[in-house]
Short mmCIF file of C-alpha atoms in Angstrom, two decimals:
data_model
loop_
_atom_site.label_atom_id
_atom_site.label_comp_id
_atom_site.label_asym_id
_atom_site.label_seq_id
_atom_site.Cartn_x
_atom_site.Cartn_y
_atom_site.Cartn_z
CA MET A 182 276.44 145.09 134.86
CA ASP A 183 275.54 148.03 132.60
CA SER A 184 277.26 151.38 132.67
CA THR A 185 274.44 153.04 134.61
CA THR A 186 274.59 150.54 137.45
CA THR A 187 277.01 150.82 140.36
CA ARG A 188 277.79 148.63 143.29
CA PRO A 189 275.46 149.23 146.23
CA HIS A 190 278.27 149.77 148.73
CA ARG A 191 281.97 149.54 149.35
CA LEU A 192 283.33 147.69 152.36
CA ALA A 193 285.96 149.17 154.76
CA MET A 194 240.20 150.00 141.35
CA PRO A 195 237.63 151.27 139.01
CA ASN A 196 233.99 151.80 140.29
CA GLY A 197 231.80 148.75 140.57
CA ARG A 198 232.48 145.20 141.53
CA PRO A 199 235.55 143.84 139.70
CA GLU A 200 235.19 140.76 137.59
CA ARG A 201 236.89 137.84 139.29
CA THR A 202 239.08 135.47 137.39
CA GLY A 203 241.05 132.33 138.10
CA PHE A 204 239.87 130.29 141.04
CA PHE A 205 237.40 133.04 142.00
CA THR A 206 235.17 132.19 139.04
CA SER A 207 232.40 130.26 140.76
CA ARG A 208 231.07 128.94 137.44
CA ARG A 209 234.27 127.07 136.72
CA PRO A 210 233.69 123.30 137.08
CA LYS A 211 234.99 121.78 140.30
CA ALA A 212 237.33 119.42 138.42
CA ALA A 213 238.84 122.36 136.54
CA ARG A 214 239.41 124.27 139.77
CA GLN A 215 241.12 121.23 141.29
CA CYS A 216 243.29 120.87 138.18
CA MET A 217 244.33 124.52 138.45
CA ARG A 218 245.32 123.99 142.07
CA VAL A 219 247.41 120.96 141.17
CA GLN A 220 249.10 122.94 138.38
CA SER A 221 249.80 125.83 140.76
CA LEU A 222 251.29 123.46 143.30
CA PHE A 223 253.45 121.78 140.65
CA SER A 224 254.68 125.17 139.49
CA PHE A 225 255.46 126.14 143.09
CA LEU A 226 257.44 122.97 143.71
CA SER A 227 259.36 123.45 140.46
CA ARG A 228 260.32 126.98 141.43
CA ALA A 229 261.38 125.82 144.88
CA THR A 230 264.27 123.94 143.27
CA ASP A 231 265.69 127.12 141.70
CA ARG A 232 269.08 128.12 143.04
CA THR A 233 268.08 131.77 143.28
CA ALA A 234 264.69 133.32 143.94
CA VAL A 235 265.52 136.59 142.14
CA LYS A 236 266.18 136.69 138.42
CA PRO A 237 267.97 139.63 136.72
CA ASN A 238 264.77 140.74 134.98
CA ASP A 239 263.00 140.94 138.35
CA GLN A 240 265.33 143.60 139.73
CA LYS A 241 264.17 147.14 140.45
CA GLN A 242 266.08 150.37 139.93
CA ILE A 243 266.70 152.78 142.81
CA GLY A 244 268.82 155.61 141.48
CA PRO A 245 272.02 153.97 140.21
CA LEU A 246 271.33 150.76 142.11
CA LYS A 247 269.73 147.53 140.98
CA VAL A 248 268.00 145.78 143.84
CA SER A 249 265.80 142.76 144.41
CA PRO A 250 262.00 143.22 144.19
CA MET A 251 261.73 142.36 147.89
CA GLY A 252 264.08 143.32 150.69
CA VAL A 253 264.48 142.60 154.38
CA GLY A 254 263.51 144.98 157.16
CA THR A 255 265.70 144.81 160.26
CA TRP A 256 263.65 146.81 162.77
CA ALA A 257 263.47 143.74 165.01
CA TRP A 258 267.25 143.27 165.12
CA GLY A 259 268.10 144.87 168.45
CA ASN A 260 264.54 145.79 169.49
CA GLN A 261 263.72 144.14 172.80
CA LEU A 262 260.53 146.04 173.60
CA LEU A 263 258.42 145.27 170.53
CA TRP A 264 260.12 142.24 168.98
CA GLY A 265 261.81 140.48 171.92
CA TYR A 266 265.35 140.63 170.58
CA ASP A 267 268.09 138.84 172.49
CA LYS A 268 271.77 138.53 171.55
CA SER A 269 271.35 134.76 171.53
CA MET A 270 269.43 135.29 168.26
CA ASP A 271 272.46 136.66 166.43
CA GLN A 272 273.72 133.36 165.05
CA GLU A 273 270.35 132.56 163.46
CA LEU A 274 270.09 136.12 162.17
CA GLN A 275 273.41 135.60 160.39
CA GLN A 276 272.10 132.34 158.93
CA LEU A 277 268.93 133.98 157.61
CA PHE A 278 271.01 136.82 156.19
CA ASN A 279 273.23 134.32 154.38
CA LEU A 280 270.17 132.47 153.09
CA VAL A 281 268.36 135.43 151.57
CA VAL A 282 271.52 136.88 150.00
CA SER A 283 272.29 133.49 148.45
CA LYS A 284 268.79 133.58 146.91
CA GLY A 285 269.34 136.97 145.32
CA VAL A 286 267.81 139.33 147.90
CA ASN A 287 270.21 142.25 148.23
CA ILE A 288 268.44 145.21 149.86
CA PHE A 289 268.36 145.51 153.65
CA ASP A 290 266.62 148.34 155.45
CA THR A 291 267.83 149.62 158.79
CA ALA A 292 268.08 152.85 160.79
CA ASP A 293 270.41 154.56 163.22
CA SER A 294 267.56 154.47 165.77
CA TYR A 295 266.95 150.71 165.50
CA GLY A 296 267.77 149.00 168.77
CA THR A 297 266.38 149.75 172.20
CA GLY A 298 268.21 151.30 175.14
CA LEU A 299 271.86 150.30 175.28
CA LEU A 300 271.33 148.38 172.04
CA ASN A 301 270.68 151.55 170.03
CA GLY A 302 272.31 151.12 166.62
CA ARG A 303 272.45 147.35 167.04
CA SER A 304 270.69 146.69 163.75
CA GLU A 305 273.37 148.55 161.79
CA GLU A 306 276.15 146.82 163.72
CA LEU A 307 274.70 143.38 162.98
CA LEU A 308 274.23 144.14 159.29
CA GLY A 309 277.81 145.30 158.95
CA GLN A 310 279.04 142.16 160.69
CA PHE A 311 276.86 139.90 158.56
CA VAL A 312 278.07 141.50 155.33
CA ARG A 313 281.71 141.05 156.34
CA GLU A 314 281.17 137.43 157.38
CA TYR A 315 279.00 136.41 154.44
CA PRO A 316 280.49 133.14 153.16
CA GLY A 317 279.35 133.50 149.55
CA SER A 318 281.05 135.09 146.59
CA GLU A 319 282.66 138.51 146.65
CA GLY A 320 280.30 139.54 143.86
CA GLN A 321 277.27 138.78 146.01
CA ARG A 322 278.81 140.56 148.97
CA ASN A 323 279.61 143.68 146.97
CA ASN A 324 276.10 143.71 145.53
CA ILE A 325 274.42 144.06 148.93
CA CYS A 326 272.58 147.35 149.31
CA ILE A 327 272.20 148.81 152.78
CA ALA A 328 269.43 151.41 153.07
CA THR A 329 269.68 153.20 156.39
CA LYS A 330 267.42 155.87 157.81
CA LEU A 331 268.78 158.80 159.81
CA ALA A 332 266.50 160.18 162.51
CA PRO A 333 265.79 163.94 162.60
CA TYR A 334 266.41 164.14 166.33
CA PRO A 335 265.85 167.61 167.87
CA TRP A 336 269.60 168.10 168.25
CA ARG A 337 270.24 167.51 164.57
CA ILE A 338 269.49 171.00 163.36
CA THR A 339 272.18 171.57 160.76
CA SER A 340 273.26 169.78 157.62
CA GLY A 341 276.66 169.17 159.25
CA GLN A 342 275.05 167.32 162.14
CA PHE A 343 273.14 165.19 159.64
CA VAL A 344 276.42 164.35 157.90
CA ALA A 345 277.94 163.42 161.27
CA ALA A 346 274.97 161.09 161.89
CA CYS A 347 275.64 159.36 158.59
CA LYS A 348 279.30 158.93 159.46
CA GLY A 349 278.19 157.31 162.71
CA SER A 350 276.13 154.82 160.73
CA LEU A 351 279.10 154.13 158.46
CA ARG A 352 281.23 153.35 161.52
CA ARG A 353 278.65 150.93 162.89
CA LEU A 354 278.29 149.28 159.48
CA GLY A 355 282.03 149.20 158.89
CA MET A 356 281.57 150.65 155.41
CA GLU A 357 282.88 153.54 153.37
CA GLN A 358 279.62 154.20 151.57
CA ILE A 359 275.92 153.48 152.15
CA GLY A 360 273.64 152.41 149.33
CA ILE A 361 270.64 154.59 150.22
CA GLY A 362 270.67 157.30 152.87
CA GLN A 363 267.16 158.24 154.00
CA LEU A 364 265.56 160.88 156.18
CA HIS A 365 263.56 158.76 158.65
CA TRP A 366 260.66 161.16 159.00
CA SER A 367 259.64 164.73 158.28
CA THR A 368 259.68 167.48 160.90
CA ALA A 369 257.33 169.67 158.84
CA ASN A 370 254.46 169.17 161.29
CA TYR A 371 256.35 170.47 164.30
CA GLN A 372 259.70 172.04 163.26
CA PRO A 373 259.65 173.19 159.62
CA LEU A 374 262.92 175.14 159.87
CA GLN A 375 264.78 171.98 160.90
CA GLU A 376 263.28 170.23 157.89
CA ARG A 377 265.07 172.44 155.36
CA ALA A 378 268.41 171.95 157.12
CA LEU A 379 267.96 168.19 156.96
CA TRP A 380 267.13 168.38 153.26
CA ASP A 381 270.43 170.17 152.81
CA GLY A 382 271.96 167.38 154.87
CA LEU A 383 270.75 164.84 152.30
CA VAL A 384 272.38 166.95 149.59
CA ALA A 385 275.65 166.94 151.55
CA LEU A 386 275.56 163.15 151.99
CA TYR A 387 275.18 162.74 148.24
CA ASP A 388 277.74 165.38 147.25
CA GLN A 389 280.35 163.98 149.65
CA GLY A 390 279.89 160.45 148.31
CA LEU A 391 278.74 159.05 151.66
CA VAL A 392 275.66 157.56 149.96
CA GLN A 393 274.90 156.44 146.44
CA ALA A 394 271.27 157.52 146.54
CA VAL A 395 268.96 159.43 148.88
CA GLY A 396 265.42 158.79 150.02
CA VAL A 397 262.74 159.72 152.52
CA SER A 398 260.38 157.87 154.83
CA ASN A 399 256.90 158.71 156.13
CA TYR A 400 256.42 161.50 153.57
CA GLY A 401 252.99 162.17 152.09
CA PRO A 402 252.45 163.25 148.49
CA LYS A 403 252.54 167.02 149.05
CA GLN A 404 255.68 167.04 151.16
CA MET A 405 257.37 164.62 148.79
CA GLN A 406 256.82 166.96 145.88
CA LYS A 407 258.42 169.75 147.91
CA ILE A 408 261.55 167.82 148.80
CA HIS A 409 261.83 166.46 145.27
CA LYS A 410 261.84 170.03 143.93
CA HIS A 411 264.37 171.15 146.56
CA LEU A 412 266.77 168.30 145.83
CA GLU A 413 266.36 168.64 142.07
CA LYS A 414 267.51 172.27 142.24
CA ARG A 415 270.66 171.04 143.97
CA GLY A 416 271.27 168.33 141.38
CA VAL A 417 270.36 165.48 143.71
CA PRO A 418 267.75 162.93 142.55
CA LEU A 419 265.22 161.67 145.07
CA ALA A 420 265.48 157.93 144.53
CA ALA A 421 263.28 156.22 147.12
CA ALA A 422 260.36 156.81 149.48
CA GLN A 423 259.32 154.49 152.28
CA VAL A 424 255.62 154.30 153.06
CA GLN A 425 253.64 152.10 155.42
CA TYR A 426 251.84 150.11 152.74
CA SER A 427 249.89 146.87 152.89
CA LEU A 428 246.40 145.51 152.37
CA LEU A 429 245.58 147.14 155.71
CA SER A 430 247.30 150.43 154.84
CA ARG A 431 246.20 151.47 151.37
CA GLY A 432 244.01 154.51 151.92
CA PRO A 433 243.78 157.60 149.72
CA GLN A 434 246.99 159.11 151.07
CA GLN A 435 249.00 155.96 150.43
CA GLU A 436 247.60 155.67 146.91
CA ASP A 437 248.25 159.37 146.24
CA THR A 438 251.81 158.88 147.42
CA ARG A 439 252.22 155.90 145.15
CA ALA A 440 250.96 157.97 142.22
CA VAL A 441 253.39 160.81 143.01
CA CYS A 442 256.26 158.33 143.25
CA ARG A 443 255.34 156.98 139.84
CA ASP A 444 255.12 160.47 138.31
CA LEU A 445 258.44 161.61 139.81
CA GLY A 446 260.34 158.41 139.09
CA VAL A 447 260.79 157.65 142.80
CA GLN A 448 260.80 154.00 143.84
CA MET A 449 258.31 153.33 146.62
CA ILE A 450 259.40 150.96 149.39
CA ALA A 451 256.60 149.32 151.39
CA TYR A 452 257.39 148.95 155.06
CA SER A 453 255.20 146.80 157.33
CA PRO A 454 253.78 144.92 154.31
CA LEU A 455 252.21 142.43 156.74
CA ALA A 456 250.89 145.13 159.08
CA LEU A 457 253.17 144.25 162.01
CA GLY A 458 252.22 140.60 161.54
CA MET A 459 248.46 141.15 161.45
CA LEU A 460 248.41 139.74 157.90
CA SER A 461 250.56 136.74 158.78
CA GLY A 462 247.57 134.49 159.37
CA LYS A 463 248.95 133.56 162.79
CA TYR A 464 246.60 135.67 164.89
CA ASP A 465 242.92 136.16 165.62
CA LYS A 466 240.93 137.78 168.43
CA ASP A 467 241.70 134.82 170.71
CA THR A 468 245.36 134.48 169.71
CA LEU A 469 247.28 137.73 170.06
CA PRO A 470 250.99 138.56 170.16
CA GLU A 471 252.64 139.48 173.41
CA GLY A 472 253.70 143.04 174.11
CA PRO A 473 252.45 146.39 172.80
CA ARG A 474 251.11 144.96 169.53
CA SER A 475 248.31 143.07 171.27
CA ALA A 476 246.22 146.20 171.96
CA LEU A 477 246.38 147.25 168.30
CA PHE A 478 245.58 143.76 167.05
CA ARG A 479 242.58 143.55 169.37
CA GLN A 480 241.14 146.68 167.74
CA ILE A 481 241.73 145.76 164.08
CA LEU A 482 241.80 141.98 163.71
CA PRO A 483 238.07 141.23 164.22
CA GLY A 484 237.16 143.45 161.28
CA ALA A 485 239.99 142.08 159.14
CA GLN A 486 238.79 138.46 159.18
CA PRO A 487 237.01 138.62 155.78
CA LEU A 488 240.23 139.95 154.21
CA LEU A 489 242.27 137.21 155.86
CA GLN A 490 239.78 134.65 154.56
CA VAL A 491 240.25 135.85 150.98
CA MET A 492 244.02 135.81 151.48
CA GLN A 493 243.74 132.23 152.74
CA GLU A 494 241.69 131.22 149.69
CA VAL A 495 244.22 132.73 147.33
CA ALA A 496 247.06 131.09 149.22
CA GLU A 497 245.45 127.64 149.05
CA ALA A 498 244.76 127.97 145.33
CA ARG A 499 248.34 129.06 144.71
CA GLY A 500 250.07 126.57 146.96
CA ARG A 501 251.37 129.52 148.96
CA THR A 502 250.95 130.98 152.42
CA VAL A 503 248.94 133.95 153.64
CA PRO A 504 252.06 136.11 154.27
CA GLN A 505 253.39 135.30 150.81
CA VAL A 506 250.13 136.52 149.28
CA GLY A 507 250.33 139.77 151.27
CA ILE A 508 253.93 140.43 150.28
CA ASN A 509 253.34 139.51 146.64
CA TRP A 510 250.37 141.90 146.52
CA CYS A 511 252.70 144.73 147.50
CA MET A 512 255.13 143.78 144.72
CA CYS A 513 252.23 143.77 142.25
CA GLN A 514 251.63 147.43 143.16
CA ASP A 515 255.15 148.34 141.95
CA THR A 516 256.53 148.69 145.46
CA ILE A 517 259.49 146.96 147.07
CA PRO A 518 258.19 145.34 150.28
CA ILE A 519 260.65 144.94 153.13
CA PRO A 520 259.13 142.34 155.47
CA GLY A 521 261.02 141.64 158.65
CA ALA A 522 262.44 138.28 159.66
CA LYS A 523 263.68 137.13 163.05
CA ASN A 524 264.42 133.50 162.21
CA LEU A 525 265.14 131.15 159.34
CA GLN A 526 261.55 129.96 159.10
CA GLN A 527 260.28 133.48 158.52
CA ALA A 528 263.03 134.21 156.01
CA GLU A 529 262.29 131.02 154.07
CA GLY A 530 258.62 131.91 154.06
CA ASN A 531 259.29 135.41 152.77
CA LEU A 532 261.40 134.02 149.93
CA GLY A 533 258.31 132.16 148.76
CA SER A 534 256.81 135.54 147.83
CA LEU A 535 259.25 135.81 144.92
CA GLY A 536 259.16 134.29 141.44
CA TRP A 537 255.42 134.55 140.79
CA ARG A 538 252.70 137.17 140.49
CA LEU A 539 249.07 137.43 141.55
CA ASP A 540 246.78 137.76 138.56
CA SER A 541 244.52 140.78 138.07
CA GLY A 542 241.46 138.96 139.41
CA GLU A 543 243.25 137.95 142.59
CA GLN A 544 244.57 141.47 143.10
CA ALA A 545 241.10 142.93 142.62
CA ALA A 546 239.50 140.45 145.02
CA LEU A 547 242.08 141.24 147.69
CA ALA A 548 241.65 144.98 147.23
CA GLU A 549 237.85 144.62 147.41
CA ALA A 550 238.13 142.63 150.64
CA ALA A 551 240.57 145.19 152.05
CA ASP A 552 238.13 148.02 151.26
CA MET A 553 235.56 146.31 153.48
CA VAL A 554 237.79 146.32 156.58
CA PRO A 555 236.23 148.89 158.94
CA ARG A 556 239.50 149.95 160.54
CA GLY A 557 242.93 149.86 158.93
CA MET A 558 246.40 150.31 160.35
CA ILE A 559 247.25 153.30 162.50
CA GLN A 560 249.64 155.53 160.62
CA ASN A 561 253.03 156.71 161.86
CA ILE A 562 252.66 159.80 164.06
CA PHE A 563 255.27 161.58 161.92
CA GLN A 564 253.50 160.87 158.63
CA THR A 565 253.01 164.07 156.64
CA LYS A 566 250.46 165.04 154.01
#
């Protein structure tokens, strides 16, 4: 570990039609295409025997922290309404946590608002428990990075109240320090005075050593530049920015935000990289998820079928799955995707997104297909410009 790296926590397209390459080249002889598919499958099977899915050179830098190129989102852990959480799932959640950590994944995203009703904060509680009970090495345990988001509730109107919220998260996590403390959304659209107090709250979290790095979520490019300037004056680097980003959420604002992140040295984290499961390949207009997601899927999925078809073609040529293609695409855009997982099967599938990279032709074909989707994902109501 180099001198600039610290432990994550302590326990207590250009215009025109892009040229396609690889399996997209229709002029390539059929035998050659089949050979490429066999080679891709052989490579996939060889990588599957690796002990870890994340190699040191694959890691990304967030402030002083080195993290895996893909994380795990834990929105579903404690959410009964949207994701059907039940406490009987906890044992398998611990198993999937142990699995991904053993494979080198070390960044877990959560929030103090995750968990419905009486289960509010459940996601943080489970993560803290899983870290403490992780059966692997102490080095792996100490290398786990928890990134939690603090909600700008209407009653949190001072920096001191924001600090108190962070201390509440620390209690639920059972930790002395959080890896990345993030402002969950901006209040600029409806309460700009509260916004400045919360920015000062981020400064206080950093200055008091409650977090190792600070970040934001649901910030657009203009507002991100403002908070970056504010924090910089106080000697606090803005390290991370969460954005809803996927092949169904890559409009001008998302791309402008990605460009600003690159210019400011802020690591972009892609939440909902599979568009709430719409890019999982599991659903179509006749097969919809239960609960509130079904109405959204019914509106978007019919127009997304050509994109899903291209994703399926790439997946077959690569010996991968449709979700793995979607997650890997996000990594190819220099973001850290944080797909959710509710069971071991999903976690194992997500791990298959690591250790390889879509080529430029595949990326261009996916982007072209995404541009043709008539209706993309609905953005967060708190998303700013």
